[in-house]
């Protein structure tokens, strides 16, 4: 669960996806320099998942919706102070886009936290990542993506032990719902990024998400949200899960190809499983570890196929008389 780096595209899409952007032959200074952005992305992923693990440990004190509320509220305040977005001069379509983006963000977080309150962190993130994976497969519409989809489904089948008897079915449903909202979040993150400068759209969408979740958090947790310890832990969750990874990813995307970034994001189920083990003592059975590995491979394969297809299409389009292929 990361903040929407797509909402603040610091590198033009055409440059980020073009062959050779941010890459250099092995052993050159450019190659070594590219390791820095990769490290930033991985550090952001670690921050997100350990923030998620901290959120799970906070849930007995504040409840799942209470933790979501604290996370979104603190993140909204921090981003509004840092970004200071301009409120005037936007069209109705601009505001509609940012509101829908905020609704998707709030729903994604609320559903995901309901999931991790019922099932381990690693399986929850694995199920959630099926949303972006499905979006990638559908957007590409290439035959090879049927293989990646089948591989992911095999991983989900293993994760559920053939019927999800080992996992809370309600938690599974929440995780899948969060995945669907993650797909919507990706779509509207990109649209928001095209309509608002820098991170303005993200800050405004975060406010929308916080306002939507606030009544739910108050209804579930009430006075518990005002306890100093709960506020401090909630602020730590917000910093680890939103503010810090967003900043790291923003810096990384200035020098990192979008395809590489997307592949690195596919590692989140493994990072989540590691955080769950280290912080929450959540162990994985061998079949669950294999299931997570299958979903990660499927996600990476789908991303590489989609990016490769785009590169091929652009190359063919630049040759007179050629016909781009899907």
Coordinates of C-alpha atoms in Angstrom, one line a residue:
X1 CA 0.0 0.0 0.0
X2 CA 1.8 3.0 -1.2
X3 CA 0.9 6.6 -1.8
X4 CA 0.1 7.4 -5.4
X5 CA 3.4 8.2 -7.0
X6 CA 1.6 8.4 -10.4
X7 CA -0.2 11.5 -9.1
X8 CA 3.0 13.5 -9.3
X9 CA 4.8 12.5 -12.5
X10 CA 8.2 14.1 -12.3
X11 CA 9.4 12.2 -15.4
X12 CA 7.3 12.5 -18.6
X13 CA 5.7 9.2 -19.5
X14 CA 7.3 9.1 -22.9
X15 CA 10.7 9.5 -21.5
X16 CA 10.2 7.2 -18.6
X17 CA 9.1 4.3 -20.8
X18 CA 11.5 4.9 -23.7
X19 CA 14.2 2.3 -24.2
X20 CA 17.4 3.1 -22.4
X21 CA 16.0 5.8 -20.2
X22 CA 17.8 5.7 -16.9
X23 CA 19.8 2.7 -18.0
X24 CA 23.5 2.3 -18.9
X25 CA 25.8 -0.6 -19.8
X26 CA 26.9 -2.7 -16.9
X27 CA 29.9 -1.3 -15.0
X28 CA 29.3 2.3 -16.2
X29 CA 28.7 5.2 -13.8
X30 CA 25.1 5.5 -15.0
X31 CA 24.5 1.9 -14.1
X32 CA 25.9 2.4 -10.6
X33 CA 23.9 5.6 -10.3
X34 CA 20.7 3.7 -11.1
X35 CA 21.1 1.6 -8.0
X36 CA 20.4 4.7 -5.9
X37 CA 16.8 5.1 -7.1
X38 CA 16.2 1.4 -6.8
X39 CA 17.3 1.6 -3.2
X40 CA 14.9 4.4 -2.6
X41 CA 12.0 2.4 -4.0
X42 CA 12.9 -0.6 -2.0
X43 CA 13.3 1.5 1.2
X44 CA 9.8 3.0 0.4
X45 CA 8.3 -0.5 0.1
X46 CA 9.9 -1.6 3.3
X47 CA 8.6 1.5 5.0
X48 CA 5.0 0.8 3.7
X49 CA 4.9 -2.8 4.9
X50 CA 6.5 -2.2 8.3
X51 CA 4.0 0.7 8.7
X52 CA 1.3 -1.8 7.9
X53 CA 2.6 -4.2 10.5
X54 CA 2.6 -1.4 13.0
X55 CA -1.0 -0.6 12.1
X56 CA -2.0 -4.2 12.8
X57 CA -0.4 -4.0 16.2
X58 CA -2.3 -0.8 16.8
X59 CA -5.7 -2.2 15.9
X60 CA -6.5 -3.8 19.3
X61 CA -6.2 -0.3 20.8
X62 CA -8.0 1.8 18.1
X63 CA -9.7 -0.7 15.7
X64 CA -9.1 -1.1 12.0
X65 CA -11.2 1.9 11.0
X66 CA -9.7 4.0 13.7
X67 CA -6.2 3.3 12.5
X68 CA -7.2 4.1 8.9
X69 CA -8.7 7.4 10.1
X70 CA -5.5 8.4 12.0
X71 CA -3.3 7.4 9.0
X72 CA -5.3 9.4 6.5
X73 CA -5.9 12.4 8.7
X74 CA -2.2 12.8 9.6
X75 CA -1.1 12.2 6.0
X76 CA -3.6 14.8 4.8
X77 CA -2.4 17.4 7.3
X78 CA 1.3 16.8 6.4
X79 CA 0.7 16.9 2.6
X80 CA -1.5 20.0 2.8
X81 CA 1.2 21.8 4.8
X82 CA 4.0 20.7 2.5
X83 CA 2.1 21.1 -0.9
X84 CA -0.2 24.1 -0.1
X85 CA -2.3 23.3 -3.1
X86 CA -4.1 26.0 -5.0
X87 CA -7.9 25.7 -4.5
X88 CA -9.0 28.2 -7.2
X89 CA -8.9 27.9 -11.0
X90 CA -9.9 24.3 -11.3
X91 CA -12.7 23.0 -13.5
X92 CA -15.6 20.9 -12.4
X93 CA -14.0 17.9 -14.2
X94 CA -10.8 18.5 -12.2
X95 CA -12.7 18.4 -8.9
X96 CA -14.7 15.4 -10.0
X97 CA -11.5 13.5 -10.8
X98 CA -9.8 14.4 -7.5
X99 CA -12.9 13.5 -5.5
X100 CA -13.2 10.1 -7.1
X101 CA -9.5 9.6 -6.6
X102 CA -10.0 10.4 -2.9
X103 CA -12.9 8.0 -2.6
X104 CA -10.9 5.2 -4.2
X105 CA -8.0 5.9 -1.8
X106 CA -10.2 5.9 1.2
X107 CA -12.0 2.8 0.2
X108 CA -8.8 1.0 -0.6
X109 CA -7.3 1.8 2.8
X110 CA -10.4 1.0 4.8
X111 CA -10.9 -2.4 3.0
X112 CA -7.2 -3.3 3.3
X113 CA -7.1 -2.6 7.0
X114 CA -10.3 -4.6 7.6
X115 CA -8.5 -7.4 5.7
X116 CA -5.3 -7.4 7.8
X117 CA -7.4 -7.3 11.0
X118 CA -8.6 -10.8 9.9
X119 CA -5.8 -12.5 7.9
X120 CA -2.0 -12.3 7.9
X121 CA -0.3 -9.3 6.3
X122 CA 1.6 -11.3 3.5
X123 CA -1.5 -13.1 2.2
X124 CA -3.6 -9.9 2.4
X125 CA -1.1 -8.0 0.2
X126 CA -0.9 -10.9 -2.2
X127 CA -4.6 -10.9 -2.7
X128 CA -4.7 -7.1 -2.9
X129 CA -2.1 -7.0 -5.6
X130 CA -4.4 -9.0 -7.9
X131 CA -6.2 -5.8 -8.6
X132 CA -3.3 -4.0 -10.3
X133 CA -2.3 -7.3 -11.9
X134 CA -5.8 -7.7 -13.5
X135 CA -5.6 -4.0 -14.6
X136 CA -2.2 -4.7 -16.3
X137 CA -3.5 -7.8 -18.0
X138 CA -6.6 -6.1 -19.3
X139 CA -4.7 -3.0 -20.5
X140 CA -2.2 -5.0 -22.4
X141 CA -4.6 -7.5 -24.1
X142 CA -1.8 -9.7 -25.2
X143 CA -2.0 -13.5 -25.4
X144 CA 1.0 -14.1 -23.1
X145 CA -0.8 -12.3 -20.3
X146 CA -3.2 -15.2 -20.1
X147 CA -0.2 -17.2 -18.8
X148 CA 0.5 -14.5 -16.2
X149 CA -3.1 -14.5 -15.1
X150 CA -3.2 -18.3 -14.9
X151 CA 0.0 -18.2 -12.8
X152 CA -1.5 -15.6 -10.4
X153 CA -4.7 -17.7 -10.1
X154 CA -2.6 -20.8 -9.3
X155 CA -0.9 -18.8 -6.5
X156 CA -4.2 -17.6 -5.1
X157 CA -5.5 -21.2 -5.2
X158 CA -2.4 -22.4 -3.2
X159 CA -2.8 -19.4 -0.8
X160 CA -6.3 -20.5 -0.1
X161 CA -5.4 -24.1 0.4
X162 CA -7.8 -25.0 -2.4
X163 CA -10.7 -23.2 -0.9
X164 CA -9.5 -20.6 1.6
X165 CA -10.3 -22.8 4.5
X166 CA -7.2 -21.7 6.3
X167 CA -8.0 -18.0 5.9
X168 CA -11.0 -16.0 7.1
X169 CA -13.3 -15.7 4.1
X170 CA -14.4 -12.2 5.2
X171 CA -10.8 -11.1 5.3
X172 CA -10.2 -12.5 1.9
X173 CA -13.2 -10.6 0.5
X174 CA -11.9 -7.4 2.1
X175 CA -8.5 -7.9 0.5
X176 CA -9.9 -8.6 -2.9
X177 CA -12.1 -5.5 -2.6
X178 CA -9.0 -3.5 -1.6
X179 CA -7.4 -4.8 -4.8
X180 CA -10.3 -3.6 -6.9
X181 CA -10.0 -0.2 -5.3
X182 CA -6.3 -0.2 -5.9
X183 CA -6.9 -0.6 -9.6
X184 CA -9.3 2.3 -9.5
X185 CA -6.8 4.3 -7.5
X186 CA -4.1 3.7 -10.2
X187 CA -6.4 4.9 -12.9
X188 CA -7.5 8.1 -11.1
X189 CA -4.1 8.8 -9.8
X190 CA -2.9 9.1 -13.3
X191 CA -5.8 11.3 -14.3
X192 CA -5.3 13.5 -11.2
X193 CA -1.6 13.9 -12.1
X194 CA -2.5 15.2 -15.5
X195 CA -4.9 17.8 -14.1
X196 CA -3.1 19.1 -11.0
X197 CA 0.6 20.2 -10.7
X198 CA 3.2 18.5 -8.5
X199 CA 1.5 16.7 -5.6
X200 CA -1.5 19.1 -5.3
X201 CA -4.0 16.5 -6.5
X202 CA -2.6 13.9 -4.1
X203 CA -2.9 16.3 -1.1
X204 CA -6.5 17.2 -2.0
X205 CA -7.5 13.6 -2.6
X206 CA -6.0 12.6 0.8
X207 CA -8.2 15.2 2.4
X208 CA -11.3 13.7 0.7
X209 CA -10.3 10.2 1.9
X210 CA -9.7 11.4 5.5
X211 CA -13.1 13.2 5.6
X212 CA -14.9 10.1 4.3
X213 CA -13.2 7.8 6.8
X214 CA -13.5 10.1 9.8
X215 CA -17.1 9.3 10.7
X216 CA -16.4 5.6 10.4
X217 CA -13.3 5.9 12.7
X218 CA -15.2 7.9 15.3
X219 CA -18.1 5.4 15.2
X220 CA -15.8 2.5 15.8
X221 CA -13.3 3.9 18.2
X222 CA -14.7 7.1 19.6
X223 CA -12.7 8.6 22.5
X224 CA -9.8 6.1 21.9
X225 CA -8.7 8.2 18.9
X226 CA -7.9 11.1 21.3
X227 CA -5.5 9.1 23.6
X228 CA -2.0 10.5 23.3
X229 CA -0.4 7.0 22.7
X230 CA -2.9 6.2 20.0
X231 CA -2.3 9.5 18.3
X232 CA 1.5 9.0 18.4
X233 CA 1.3 5.5 17.0
X234 CA -1.2 6.6 14.3
X235 CA 1.1 9.4 13.3
X236 CA 4.0 6.9 13.1
X237 CA 1.8 4.7 10.8
X238 CA 1.0 7.7 8.6
X239 CA 4.7 8.6 8.3
X240 CA 5.8 5.1 7.6
X241 CA 2.9 4.1 5.3
X242 CA 2.3 7.4 3.4
X243 CA 4.6 10.4 3.9
X244 CA 8.1 8.7 3.9
X245 CA 7.4 6.2 1.0
X246 CA 5.8 8.9 -1.1
X247 CA 8.8 11.1 -0.7
X248 CA 11.2 8.3 -1.5
X249 CA 9.3 7.2 -4.6
X250 CA 9.0 10.8 -5.8
X251 CA 12.8 11.2 -5.6
X252 CA 13.3 7.8 -7.3
X253 CA 11.0 8.4 -10.2
X254 CA 13.1 11.4 -11.3
X255 CA 15.8 8.9 -12.4
X256 CA 14.1 5.5 -12.6
X257 CA 12.2 4.1 -15.7
X258 CA 8.5 3.5 -14.9
X259 CA 8.8 -0.1 -16.0
X260 CA 11.5 -0.8 -13.4
X261 CA 9.4 1.0 -10.7
X262 CA 6.4 -1.1 -11.5
X263 CA 8.4 -4.3 -11.3
X264 CA 9.8 -3.3 -7.9
X265 CA 6.2 -2.7 -6.7
X266 CA 5.5 -6.3 -7.5
X267 CA 7.8 -7.3 -4.6
X268 CA 5.4 -5.9 -2.0
X269 CA 3.8 -9.2 -1.1
X270 CA 7.3 -10.6 -0.2
X271 CA 8.1 -7.4 1.8
X272 CA 4.7 -7.7 3.6
X273 CA 5.3 -11.3 4.5
X274 CA 8.8 -10.3 5.9
X275 CA 7.3 -7.5 7.9
X276 CA 4.5 -9.7 9.2
X277 CA 7.1 -12.3 10.3
X278 CA 9.5 -9.8 12.0
X279 CA 7.0 -7.5 13.7
X280 CA 3.9 -9.7 14.2
X281 CA 5.5 -13.2 14.3
X282 CA 3.2 -14.3 11.4
X283 CA 4.8 -17.3 9.8
X284 CA 4.1 -18.7 6.4
X285 CA 3.6 -22.4 5.4
X286 CA 5.7 -23.6 2.5
X287 CA 2.6 -23.6 0.2
X288 CA 1.8 -20.0 1.2
X289 CA 5.4 -18.9 0.4
X290 CA 5.1 -20.6 -3.0
X291 CA 1.8 -18.9 -3.6
X292 CA 3.2 -15.5 -2.9
X293 CA 6.2 -16.3 -5.2
X294 CA 3.8 -17.2 -8.0
X295 CA 1.9 -14.0 -7.7
X296 CA 5.1 -11.9 -7.6
X297 CA 6.4 -13.7 -10.8
X298 CA 3.0 -13.2 -12.5
X299 CA 3.0 -9.5 -11.6
X300 CA 6.6 -9.0 -12.9
X301 CA 5.8 -10.9 -16.1
X302 CA 2.7 -8.9 -16.8
X303 CA 4.5 -5.6 -16.2
X304 CA 7.4 -6.5 -18.5
X305 CA 5.0 -7.7 -21.2
X306 CA 3.0 -4.5 -21.0
X307 CA 6.1 -2.3 -21.1
X308 CA 7.7 -4.3 -23.9
X309 CA 4.5 -4.1 -25.9
X310 CA 4.5 -0.3 -25.6
X311 CA 8.1 0.0 -26.6
X312 CA 7.5 -2.3 -29.7
X313 CA 4.5 -0.3 -30.7
X314 CA 6.4 3.0 -30.6
X315 CA 9.3 1.6 -32.5
X316 CA 7.0 0.3 -35.3
X317 CA 5.1 3.6 -35.3
X318 CA 8.3 5.4 -36.1
X319 CA 8.9 3.3 -39.2
X320 CA 7.0 4.4 -42.3
X321 CA 4.5 1.8 -43.5
X322 CA 4.7 -0.3 -40.3
X323 CA 1.6 -1.4 -38.5
X324 CA 1.6 -1.2 -34.7
X325 CA 0.6 -4.5 -33.0
X326 CA -1.2 -4.9 -29.7

